[in-house]
Coordinates of C-alpha atoms and ligand atoms in Angstrom, one line a residue:
M1 CA -10.9 34.2 21.0
T2 CA -8.5 31.5 19.8
F3 CA -9.9 29.4 17.0
S4 CA -8.5 25.9 16.3
S5 CA -8.7 23.6 13.2
H6 CA -7.3 20.1 12.9
G7 CA -5.7 18.2 10.2
I8 CA -2.7 15.9 9.5
G9 CA 0.4 17.2 11.1
I10 CA 3.7 17.0 9.1
S11 CA 6.8 17.9 11.1
T12 CA 10.5 17.1 11.3
T13 CA 12.8 19.1 13.5
R14 CA 10.7 22.2 13.1
Q15 CA 7.3 21.4 14.5
V16 CA 5.9 24.7 15.3
A17 CA 5.6 28.0 13.3
I18 CA 4.0 31.3 14.2
G19 CA 3.3 33.9 11.5
A20 CA 0.7 35.9 9.5
A21 CA -1.7 34.0 7.3
F22 CA -1.6 34.5 3.6
L23 CA -4.5 32.9 1.7
L24 CA -3.3 31.7 -1.7
Q25 CA -6.1 31.1 -4.2
R26 CA -4.6 28.0 -5.7
G27 CA -5.9 24.5 -6.1
P28 CA -8.6 22.9 -8.3
L29 CA -10.2 25.4 -10.7
D30 CA -13.8 25.2 -11.7
I31 CA -13.5 24.5 -15.4
A32 CA -16.8 24.6 -17.2
P33 CA -17.5 22.8 -20.5
R34 CA -16.9 25.2 -23.3
L35 CA -16.9 24.8 -27.1
I36 CA -15.1 27.0 -29.6
P37 CA -16.1 27.8 -33.2
E38 CA -14.6 25.6 -35.9
E39 CA -12.5 28.4 -37.4
M40 CA -10.8 29.0 -34.0
V41 CA -9.6 25.4 -33.5
E42 CA -6.0 25.9 -34.7
A43 CA -5.7 29.1 -32.7
E44 CA -6.9 27.2 -29.6
V45 CA -4.4 24.4 -30.3
E46 CA -1.7 27.1 -30.4
R47 CA -3.0 28.7 -27.2
F48 CA -2.7 25.2 -25.5
R49 CA 0.8 24.8 -26.8
K50 CA 1.9 28.2 -25.5
A51 CA 0.5 27.3 -22.1
L52 CA 2.4 24.1 -22.1
N53 CA 5.6 26.0 -22.9
T54 CA 4.9 28.6 -20.2
A55 CA 4.3 25.8 -17.6
R56 CA 7.5 24.1 -18.8
D57 CA 9.5 27.4 -18.5
R58 CA 8.2 28.0 -15.0
L59 CA 9.1 24.6 -13.8
R60 CA 12.6 24.9 -15.3
A61 CA 13.0 28.2 -13.6
V62 CA 12.0 26.7 -10.3
R63 CA 14.4 23.8 -10.9
Q64 CA 17.3 26.2 -11.6
H65 CA 16.6 28.3 -8.5
L66 CA 16.5 25.5 -6.0
P67 CA 18.5 26.6 -2.9
T68 CA 21.8 24.8 -2.6
G69 CA 21.5 21.8 -0.3
T70 CA 17.9 21.1 -1.4
A71 CA 17.3 17.4 -1.1
E72 CA 17.5 15.4 -4.3
D73 CA 14.0 14.1 -4.1
I74 CA 12.7 17.7 -4.5
S75 CA 14.5 18.2 -7.8
S76 CA 13.4 14.8 -8.9
F77 CA 9.7 15.8 -8.3
I78 CA 10.2 18.7 -10.7
D79 CA 12.0 16.5 -13.2
T80 CA 9.1 14.0 -13.0
H81 CA 6.7 16.9 -13.7
L82 CA 8.8 18.2 -16.6
L83 CA 8.7 14.7 -18.1
M84 CA 5.0 14.5 -17.6
L85 CA 4.5 17.8 -19.4
D86 CA 6.1 16.2 -22.4
D87 CA 4.1 12.9 -22.1
S88 CA 1.6 12.6 -25.0
A89 CA -1.2 11.8 -22.4
I90 CA -0.9 15.4 -21.3
S91 CA 0.7 17.3 -24.2
Q92 CA -1.1 15.6 -27.2
A93 CA -4.4 14.1 -26.0
P94 CA -6.0 17.5 -25.2
I95 CA -5.0 18.7 -28.7
E96 CA -6.9 15.8 -30.2
L97 CA -9.9 16.7 -28.1
I98 CA -9.7 20.4 -29.3
R99 CA -9.6 19.2 -32.9
T100 CA -12.1 16.4 -32.8
H101 CA -14.7 17.9 -30.4
Q102 CA -14.0 21.7 -30.7
Y103 CA -13.4 21.8 -26.9
A104 CA -11.8 25.0 -25.4
A105 CA -8.3 24.2 -24.3
E106 CA -9.1 24.4 -20.6
W107 CA -12.0 21.9 -21.0
A108 CA -10.0 19.6 -23.2
L109 CA -7.3 19.5 -20.6
Q110 CA -9.8 19.0 -17.8
R111 CA -11.4 16.0 -19.6
R112 CA -8.0 14.4 -20.0
R113 CA -7.2 15.1 -16.4
N114 CA -10.5 13.5 -15.3
E115 CA -9.6 10.3 -17.2
L116 CA -6.1 10.1 -15.8
V117 CA -7.2 10.8 -12.3
R118 CA -9.9 8.1 -12.5
V119 CA -7.2 5.5 -13.4
F120 CA -5.1 6.5 -10.4
D121 CA -8.0 6.6 -8.1
E122 CA -8.7 3.0 -8.8
M123 CA -5.2 1.9 -7.7
D124 CA -4.6 0.3 -4.4
D125 CA -0.9 1.1 -4.0
P126 CA -0.5 4.4 -2.0
Y127 CA 2.7 5.2 -3.8
L128 CA 1.1 4.9 -7.2
R129 CA -1.9 6.8 -5.9
T130 CA 0.5 9.7 -5.1
R131 CA 1.1 9.9 -8.9
R132 CA -2.5 11.2 -9.0
D133 CA -1.1 14.3 -7.2
D134 CA 1.5 14.6 -9.9
V135 CA -1.2 14.6 -12.6
E136 CA -3.1 17.2 -10.7
H137 CA -0.1 19.4 -10.2
V138 CA 1.1 19.3 -13.8
V139 CA -2.4 19.9 -15.1
G140 CA -2.8 22.7 -12.6
Q141 CA 0.4 24.4 -13.9
I142 CA -1.0 24.3 -17.5
Q143 CA -4.4 25.6 -16.4
I144 CA -2.7 28.5 -14.6
A145 CA -0.8 29.3 -17.7
L146 CA -4.0 29.1 -19.7
Q147 CA -5.8 31.4 -17.3
Q148 CA -3.0 34.0 -17.2
G149 CA -4.4 37.5 -17.0
T150 CA -7.7 36.3 -15.7
G151 CA -7.0 37.7 -12.2
R152 CA -6.0 34.6 -10.3
D153 CA -4.0 35.4 -7.2
E154 CA -0.3 35.3 -7.4
A155 CA 1.9 35.2 -4.3
P156 CA 3.8 38.4 -3.6
S157 CA 7.6 38.1 -3.9
D158 CA 8.2 38.7 -0.2
L159 CA 6.3 36.5 2.2
T160 CA 8.8 36.5 5.0
N161 CA 7.4 34.9 8.2
H162 CA 4.0 34.1 6.5
I163 CA 2.0 30.9 6.7
V164 CA 0.4 30.0 3.4
V165 CA -3.1 28.7 3.5
A166 CA -4.3 27.1 0.3
R167 CA -6.6 24.4 -1.0
D168 CA -3.7 22.5 -2.4
L169 CA -0.1 23.3 -3.3
T170 CA 2.2 21.8 -6.0
P171 CA 5.8 20.9 -5.1
A172 CA 6.9 23.8 -7.3
D173 CA 4.6 26.2 -5.3
I174 CA 6.2 24.9 -2.1
I175 CA 9.7 25.5 -3.2
M176 CA 8.9 28.9 -4.6
L177 CA 7.0 30.0 -1.4
K178 CA 9.8 28.7 0.8
N179 CA 12.2 30.9 -1.2
R180 CA 10.0 33.8 -0.6
G181 CA 10.2 33.4 3.2
V182 CA 7.2 31.2 3.9
I183 CA 7.6 29.4 7.2
A184 CA 4.7 26.9 7.2
F185 CA 1.8 25.6 5.1
V186 CA -1.8 24.8 5.8
T187 CA -3.7 23.0 3.0
E188 CA -7.2 21.5 2.7
Y189 CA -6.1 18.5 0.8
G190 CA -3.3 15.9 1.0
G191 CA -2.5 13.0 3.2
P192 CA 0.7 12.0 5.0
L193 CA 1.9 10.2 1.9
S194 CA 1.3 13.0 -0.5
H195 CA 4.1 14.9 -2.2
T196 CA 3.2 18.0 -0.2
A197 CA 3.8 16.0 3.0
I198 CA 7.1 14.5 1.6
L199 CA 8.3 18.0 0.6
A200 CA 7.4 19.6 3.9
R201 CA 9.3 16.9 5.8
S202 CA 12.2 17.1 3.4
L203 CA 12.5 20.8 3.7
G204 CA 12.1 20.6 7.4
I205 CA 9.1 23.0 7.7
A206 CA 5.9 22.6 9.7
A207 CA 2.7 21.9 7.8
V208 CA -0.8 20.8 8.6
L209 CA -2.7 19.1 5.7
G210 CA -6.2 18.1 5.3
V211 CA -7.7 21.0 7.2
H212 CA -11.2 21.1 5.8
H213 CA -12.4 24.5 4.7
A214 CA -9.2 26.2 5.9
S215 CA -9.5 28.8 3.1
Q216 CA -12.9 29.8 4.3
L217 CA -12.2 29.6 8.1
L218 CA -8.9 31.5 8.1
R219 CA -8.3 35.1 7.1
S220 CA -5.3 36.7 5.4
G221 CA -3.2 38.7 7.9
E222 CA -4.4 37.1 11.1
T223 CA -1.8 35.4 13.3
L224 CA -1.6 31.7 13.0
I225 CA 0.2 29.0 14.9
V226 CA 0.9 25.8 13.0
D227 CA 1.6 22.9 15.2
G228 CA 2.9 20.2 12.8
E229 CA 3.3 17.8 15.7
A230 CA -0.3 17.8 16.9
G231 CA -1.8 18.6 13.5
V232 CA -3.4 21.7 14.8
V233 CA -3.8 25.3 13.4
L234 CA -4.6 28.0 15.9
A235 CA -5.9 31.4 14.7
D236 CA -6.0 34.6 16.7
P237 CA -4.3 33.0 19.8
T238 CA -4.4 34.5 23.3
R239 CA -1.2 35.9 24.8
E240 CA -0.7 32.8 26.9
I241 CA -1.0 30.4 24.0
L242 CA 1.3 32.6 22.0
Q243 CA 3.9 32.6 24.7
H244 CA 3.6 28.8 25.1
Y245 CA 4.4 28.3 21.4
Q246 CA 7.1 30.9 21.4
Q247 CA 8.9 28.9 24.1
R248 CA 8.4 25.8 21.9
I249 CA 10.1 27.6 19.0
I250 CA 13.1 28.5 21.1
A251 CA 13.4 24.9 22.3
Q252 CA 13.0 23.8 18.7
A253 CA 15.9 26.0 17.5
A254 CA 18.2 24.7 20.3
R255 CA 17.3 21.2 19.4
E256 CA 18.1 21.7 15.7
A257 CA 21.5 23.1 16.6
E258 CA 22.2 20.2 18.8
L259 CA 21.2 17.7 16.1
R260 CA 23.6 19.4 13.6
R261 CA 26.4 19.2 16.1
N262 CA 25.9 15.5 16.4
L263 CA 25.8 14.8 12.7
D264 CA 28.9 12.7 12.7
L265 CA 28.5 11.0 16.1
P266 CA 27.7 7.2 15.8
A267 CA 24.3 5.8 16.7
I268 CA 25.4 4.1 19.9
T269 CA 23.3 3.9 23.0
R270 CA 24.7 5.0 26.4
D271 CA 25.4 1.4 27.3
G272 CA 27.5 0.9 24.1
Q273 CA 25.1 -0.8 21.7
R274 CA 25.4 0.2 18.0
I275 CA 22.1 0.7 16.4
L276 CA 21.8 0.6 12.6
L277 CA 20.0 3.5 11.1
L278 CA 19.1 3.0 7.5
A279 CA 17.3 5.0 4.9
N280 CA 14.1 4.4 2.9
I281 CA 14.5 5.5 -0.7
E282 CA 12.5 5.5 -3.9
L283 CA 15.1 6.6 -6.5
P284 CA 18.9 6.2 -6.6
E285 CA 19.1 10.0 -6.4
D286 CA 17.9 9.7 -2.8
I287 CA 21.3 8.3 -2.0
T288 CA 22.5 11.9 -1.7
A289 CA 20.2 12.6 1.2
T290 CA 21.0 9.1 2.6
L291 CA 24.7 9.9 2.8
A292 CA 24.1 13.5 3.9
N293 CA 22.2 12.2 7.0
R294 CA 24.9 9.6 7.6
A295 CA 22.7 6.5 7.1
D296 CA 24.3 3.1 7.6
G297 CA 22.8 2.0 4.2
V298 CA 19.4 1.6 2.6
G299 CA 16.9 -0.6 4.5
L300 CA 14.2 -0.2 1.9
F301 CA 14.4 0.7 -1.8
R302 CA 10.9 0.9 -3.1
T303 CA 11.4 -0.1 -6.7
E304 CA 7.8 0.5 -7.8
F305 CA 8.8 4.1 -8.5
L306 CA 10.8 2.8 -11.5
Y307 CA 7.6 1.4 -13.0
M308 CA 5.6 4.6 -12.8
N309 CA 4.6 7.0 -15.5
R310 CA 5.3 4.6 -18.3
T311 CA 3.4 2.1 -20.3
T312 CA 6.0 -0.7 -20.3
P313 CA 8.0 -2.0 -17.4
P314 CA 11.7 -1.2 -17.2
S315 CA 13.9 -3.7 -18.9
E316 CA 16.4 -5.9 -17.0
E317 CA 19.3 -3.7 -18.3
E318 CA 17.6 -0.5 -17.3
Q319 CA 16.9 -1.9 -13.8
L320 CA 20.5 -3.1 -13.5
E321 CA 21.8 0.4 -14.4
T322 CA 19.5 1.9 -11.7
Y323 CA 20.4 -0.6 -9.0
L324 CA 24.1 -0.2 -9.8
S325 CA 24.0 3.5 -9.5
A326 CA 22.6 3.1 -6.0
V327 CA 25.1 0.4 -5.2
H328 CA 28.0 2.6 -6.3
G329 CA 26.6 5.7 -4.6
L330 CA 26.5 3.8 -1.3
N331 CA 30.3 3.0 -1.3
G332 CA 29.9 -0.5 0.2
A333 CA 27.0 0.2 2.5
P334 CA 24.1 -2.2 2.2
L335 CA 21.3 -1.7 -0.3
T336 CA 18.1 -3.5 0.4
I337 CA 16.1 -3.7 -2.8
R338 CA 12.5 -4.6 -2.3
T339 CA 10.9 -6.5 -5.2
L340 CA 8.0 -4.8 -6.9
D341 CA 5.1 -3.9 -4.6
L342 CA 2.7 -2.8 -7.3
G343 CA -1.0 -2.5 -6.7
A344 CA -2.7 -5.5 -8.4
D345 CA -5.7 -4.0 -10.2
K346 CA -3.9 -2.1 -13.0
T347 CA -1.6 -4.9 -13.9
I348 CA -4.5 -7.3 -14.1
E349 CA -6.3 -4.9 -16.5
C350 CA -3.1 -4.7 -18.6
S351 CA -2.3 -8.4 -18.7
D352 CA -5.8 -9.8 -18.9
P353 CA -8.5 -7.4 -20.0
N354 CA -11.2 -10.1 -19.2
C355 CA -10.3 -10.3 -15.6
P356 CA -12.8 -8.3 -13.4
P357 CA -11.3 -5.4 -11.4
S358 CA -10.8 -6.2 -7.7
N359 CA -13.5 -4.9 -5.3
N360 CA -11.0 -4.8 -2.5
P361 CA -7.6 -4.1 -4.0
A362 CA -5.8 -3.9 -0.7
L363 CA -6.6 -7.5 -0.2
G364 CA -6.2 -8.4 -3.8
L365 CA -3.4 -9.3 -6.2
R366 CA -0.6 -7.0 -5.1
A367 CA 3.2 -7.2 -4.4
I368 CA 4.6 -10.7 -4.3
R369 CA 1.2 -12.2 -5.2
L370 CA 1.2 -10.3 -8.4
C371 CA 4.9 -11.0 -9.1
L372 CA 4.4 -14.7 -8.7
K373 CA 1.5 -14.6 -11.1
E374 CA 3.3 -12.5 -13.7
P375 CA 6.8 -14.0 -14.1
D376 CA 7.4 -11.8 -17.2
L377 CA 7.2 -8.9 -14.9
F378 CA 9.1 -10.5 -12.0
L379 CA 12.0 -12.4 -13.6
P380 CA 13.7 -9.4 -15.2
Q381 CA 13.7 -7.8 -11.8
L382 CA 15.2 -10.9 -10.1
R383 CA 17.9 -11.0 -12.7
A384 CA 18.7 -7.4 -12.4
I385 CA 18.9 -7.5 -8.6
L386 CA 21.1 -10.6 -8.7
R387 CA 23.4 -9.1 -11.2
A388 CA 23.7 -5.9 -9.1
S389 CA 24.6 -8.0 -6.2
A390 CA 28.0 -8.8 -7.9
E391 CA 29.1 -5.3 -7.2
G392 CA 28.1 -4.4 -3.7
Q393 CA 26.2 -5.3 -0.6
V394 CA 22.8 -5.9 -2.2
R395 CA 20.0 -7.6 -0.2
L396 CA 16.7 -8.7 -1.8
M397 CA 13.5 -8.1 0.2
I398 CA 10.1 -9.7 -0.6
P399 CA 7.0 -7.6 0.2
M400 CA 3.6 -8.8 1.5
L401 CA 4.4 -12.4 2.3
S402 CA 1.4 -14.1 3.7
C403 CA 2.3 -17.8 3.6
I404 CA 5.3 -20.1 3.3
A405 CA 4.2 -21.3 -0.2
E406 CA 4.8 -17.8 -1.6
L407 CA 8.2 -17.7 0.0
Q408 CA 9.2 -21.1 -1.4
E409 CA 7.9 -20.2 -4.8
T410 CA 10.0 -17.0 -4.8
L411 CA 13.1 -18.8 -3.5
A412 CA 12.7 -21.4 -6.3
L413 CA 12.4 -18.7 -8.9
L414 CA 15.6 -17.1 -7.5
E415 CA 17.4 -20.4 -7.6
Q416 CA 16.3 -20.9 -11.2
T417 CA 17.4 -17.3 -12.1
K418 CA 20.8 -18.0 -10.5
Q419 CA 21.2 -21.1 -12.6
E420 CA 20.3 -19.2 -15.8
L421 CA 22.8 -16.4 -15.0
S422 CA 25.5 -19.0 -14.3
R423 CA 24.8 -20.6 -17.7
E424 CA 25.0 -17.2 -19.3
G425 CA 28.3 -16.5 -17.6
L426 CA 26.8 -13.4 -15.8
R427 CA 28.2 -12.5 -12.4
F428 CA 26.1 -12.4 -9.2
N429 CA 26.5 -13.0 -5.4
A430 CA 25.5 -16.6 -4.9
T431 CA 24.9 -15.8 -1.2
M432 CA 23.0 -12.6 -1.6
P433 CA 20.9 -12.2 1.5
V434 CA 17.2 -12.6 1.0
G435 CA 14.7 -11.2 3.5
G436 CA 11.0 -10.8 3.8
M437 CA 8.7 -8.0 4.9
I438 CA 6.4 -8.8 7.7
E439 CA 3.4 -6.6 7.1
I440 CA 0.4 -9.0 7.2
P441 CA -0.7 -10.3 10.6
A442 CA -0.6 -13.9 9.4
A443 CA 3.1 -13.5 8.6
A444 CA 3.8 -12.0 12.0
I445 CA 2.1 -14.9 13.7
A446 CA 4.0 -17.3 11.5
A447 CA 7.2 -15.2 11.7
A448 CA 9.2 -18.2 13.1
S449 CA 8.6 -20.2 9.9
F450 CA 9.6 -17.3 7.7
A451 CA 12.7 -16.6 9.9
R452 CA 13.9 -20.2 9.4
Q453 CA 14.1 -19.8 5.7
L454 CA 15.2 -16.2 5.3
D455 CA 18.3 -14.2 6.0
F456 CA 16.6 -11.2 7.6
L457 CA 13.1 -9.8 8.3
S458 CA 11.8 -6.3 8.1
I459 CA 8.5 -5.1 9.7
G460 CA 6.4 -3.0 7.5
T461 CA 4.2 -1.2 10.0
N462 CA 2.3 0.8 7.4
D463 CA 0.6 -2.3 6.1
L464 CA 0.8 -4.3 9.3
I465 CA -1.3 -1.7 11.1
Q466 CA -3.7 -1.4 8.2
Y467 CA -4.4 -5.1 8.1
T468 CA -4.4 -5.7 11.8
L469 CA -6.8 -3.0 12.6
A470 CA -8.8 -3.1 9.3
V471 CA -8.0 0.5 8.7
D472 CA -7.4 1.6 5.1
R473 CA -4.2 3.7 5.4
M474 CA -5.4 5.9 2.5
D475 CA -8.9 6.6 4.0
E476 CA -8.9 9.9 5.9
S477 CA -12.2 9.2 7.6
V478 CA -10.7 6.2 9.6
N479 CA -7.2 7.7 10.0
Y480 CA -8.0 8.2 13.7
L481 CA -8.0 4.4 14.2
F482 CA -4.5 4.0 12.6
D483 CA -2.7 3.4 15.9
P484 CA 0.9 2.0 16.1
L485 CA 0.4 1.6 19.8
H486 CA -2.6 -0.7 19.6
P487 CA -1.8 -3.7 21.8
S488 CA -2.5 -6.1 18.9
V489 CA -0.1 -4.3 16.7
L490 CA 2.6 -4.3 19.3
Q491 CA 2.1 -7.9 20.1
L492 CA 2.6 -8.8 16.4
I493 CA 5.8 -6.7 16.3
Q494 CA 7.0 -8.4 19.5
M495 CA 6.3 -11.9 18.0
T496 CA 8.2 -11.0 14.9
I497 CA 11.3 -9.7 16.8
H498 CA 11.3 -12.8 19.0
A499 CA 11.1 -15.1 15.9
A500 CA 14.0 -13.4 14.2
N501 CA 16.1 -13.3 17.4
N502 CA 15.4 -17.1 18.0
A503 CA 16.5 -17.8 14.4
G504 CA 19.6 -15.7 14.8
I505 CA 18.8 -13.4 11.9
P506 CA 18.7 -9.6 11.7
I507 CA 15.3 -7.9 12.2
S508 CA 14.6 -4.3 11.2
M509 CA 11.5 -2.1 10.8
C510 CA 10.9 0.1 7.7
G511 CA 7.4 1.4 8.2
E512 CA 6.8 5.0 9.1
M513 CA 6.7 4.0 12.8
A514 CA 10.5 3.4 12.6
G515 CA 11.2 7.0 11.6
D516 CA 8.9 8.6 14.3
P517 CA 11.2 9.6 17.2
L518 CA 8.3 9.2 19.5
F519 CA 8.5 5.5 19.2
T520 CA 12.3 5.0 19.0
Q521 CA 12.7 4.1 22.7
L522 CA 9.8 1.7 22.7
L523 CA 11.2 -0.1 19.6
L524 CA 14.7 -0.2 21.1
G525 CA 13.2 -1.5 24.3
M526 CA 11.3 -4.2 22.4
G527 CA 14.6 -5.4 20.9
L528 CA 14.9 -3.7 17.6
R529 CA 18.5 -2.8 16.6
E530 CA 17.9 -1.7 13.0
L531 CA 15.5 1.0 11.9
S532 CA 14.9 2.2 8.4
M533 CA 13.3 5.6 7.7
Q534 CA 13.0 8.6 5.3
P535 CA 16.5 10.2 5.3
G536 CA 15.2 13.4 7.0
A537 CA 14.3 11.5 10.2
L538 CA 17.7 10.0 10.7
L539 CA 19.3 12.9 12.7
E540 CA 16.5 13.1 15.2
T541 CA 16.4 9.3 15.7
R542 CA 20.2 9.1 16.1
Q543 CA 19.9 11.6 18.9
V544 CA 17.3 9.5 20.7
V545 CA 19.4 6.5 20.2
R546 CA 22.4 8.2 21.7
A547 CA 20.4 9.2 24.8
S548 CA 19.0 5.7 25.3
D549 CA 19.9 3.2 28.0
L550 CA 18.9 -0.2 26.7
P551 CA 18.6 -2.1 29.9
R552 CA 16.3 0.6 31.2
L553 CA 14.3 0.7 28.0
T554 CA 14.0 -3.0 27.9
R555 CA 12.4 -2.9 31.4
Q556 CA 10.1 -0.1 30.4
A557 CA 9.0 -1.9 27.2
Q558 CA 8.4 -5.1 29.1
A559 CA 6.3 -3.1 31.6
F560 CA 4.4 -1.5 28.8
L561 CA 3.7 -4.8 27.0
Q562 CA 2.5 -6.4 30.2
Q563 CA 0.2 -3.6 31.2
M564 CA -1.0 -2.4 27.8
H565 CA -4.1 -4.6 27.9
S566 CA -5.3 -3.1 31.2
K567 CA -4.7 0.6 30.6
P568 CA -5.2 2.8 27.5
A569 CA -2.0 2.4 25.5
A570 CA -1.5 6.2 25.0
T571 CA -1.7 6.9 28.7
L572 CA 0.6 4.1 29.6
F573 CA 3.0 5.1 26.9
A574 CA 3.1 8.7 28.1
E575 CA 3.7 7.4 31.7
L576 CA 6.6 5.1 30.8
F577 CA 8.4 6.8 28.0
H578 CA 8.1 10.6 28.7
Ligands
LIG601 C1 5.0 -0.8 5.1 O1 4.0 -1.3 4.7 O2 5.3 -0.4 6.3 C2 6.1 -0.5 4.1 C3 7.3 0.0 4.5 O3 5.8 -0.7 2.8 P1 5.0 0.4 2.0 O4 4.8 1.6 2.8 O5 5.8 0.7 0.8 O6 3.7 -0.3 1.7
LIG602 MG1 3.9 -2.2 2.8

């Protein structure tokens, strides 16, 4: 009898995979406290160092054997992990614990891991919280090296057509397993913003994450169907179910071929409207994937990544160098640099140790609120962005605006920075466009006021949905309420589009909704002409754009918005758009 489990589906062009399950015993180890005799301390330190070297060698080997054409962000994950292996927080602190407390190496490392993870767990910002995964993965690599020879499962070298089921997987695991022929993944942990999810999307493979107890429920060798679109894993499927999914795989392969054929075709609707398809990036290296997928530029550069894994913020010069490498990589295409959207709590602790931690960090001092409060943090970034604007089409974007006072304060700081740069004889674009993210319901309602004072707006649906529906985007237990089609969300999006159109300024969307092809037609029908998304989603979206007829979509969207209060949105959406 077919058995189904549910989780969070991750899919790009390949949504479905059928294969034999392989249970990989990876993931968090149970490390028990253990002390060593005093005379063993230096030998234990040596054992820890050896494990560090082994972990480093393994990561380097993975880095070297990346298949050609692998997206830059994958190699940068590994580079980040290599850097973390050398960070004293991981490479030195456990040695101190071995020496001062006579802890066994595994336990010393685990204690250190617990401290680091606690810090990350307290952070509000989801991108910083994904750094927690990095800590877990790097520590996991060292633990595996420490446990060598203790009988932990290793994956066989040939796993062709297998679906790996594991508690958790590191980015390095995923690349290695993909090279061994693995066609899909099922993990017990990880959300849609985890590195595992990003990698699965980036490599174009199906995955379902967050399937509770998958390692206990599924058996090695049994046939599995992974439906990354629906977030479903089916075990022991009936012949009919199998046939249904085999058909889907055939359709999927045809679709991929079609997408590749259309790589160089412009994103123009049937009725001749050019749609701008932009990329969301986190590092200048992501420009490679941006160009490979023929993006029209970058609609969101999340600069907080530059501030991660370090104790001091990047200097103005360092930032300038980073921004310029992105500007030059883009060859004249626009680069939208978002000012720091850092979670507030950690910075408060750093800058003012007497300040109590926020009980509700998502509603606390984050993004522009934090930047305005910490000019020492903010001004070097404004200077660097302005200076980068001298050499390309740079646009500055302000996150999390909630009221006009914040905007005016930011604009005043920008003006002051321009005057300083002029006095110092440093070049910048005096008319650099300045835009704002609309991601708080109050800002959407007041979008007309923001539109009057800004050069462009961009809708951040990840936060807009979170704040409109009071659904923590990181909390798995309320994930089912995170609904882009909720009438209130759509009404706020519509208000924002109207406000920008009335003010005659460009309006784009850069939340995950913009990169989900399911919603492309609705968004076009609602009037969006610019969408910014992870580079891997560009081809599929371009295809939807090319098949779209705007006058028809406009009518459908209007019908949807008029009727959405009287019918369940999902039913109505299916009726009108599929
Ligand atoms: C958003 O909130 O939709 C957005 C794009 O910003 P982030 O996901 O970085 O918070
Ligand atoms: Mg946001």
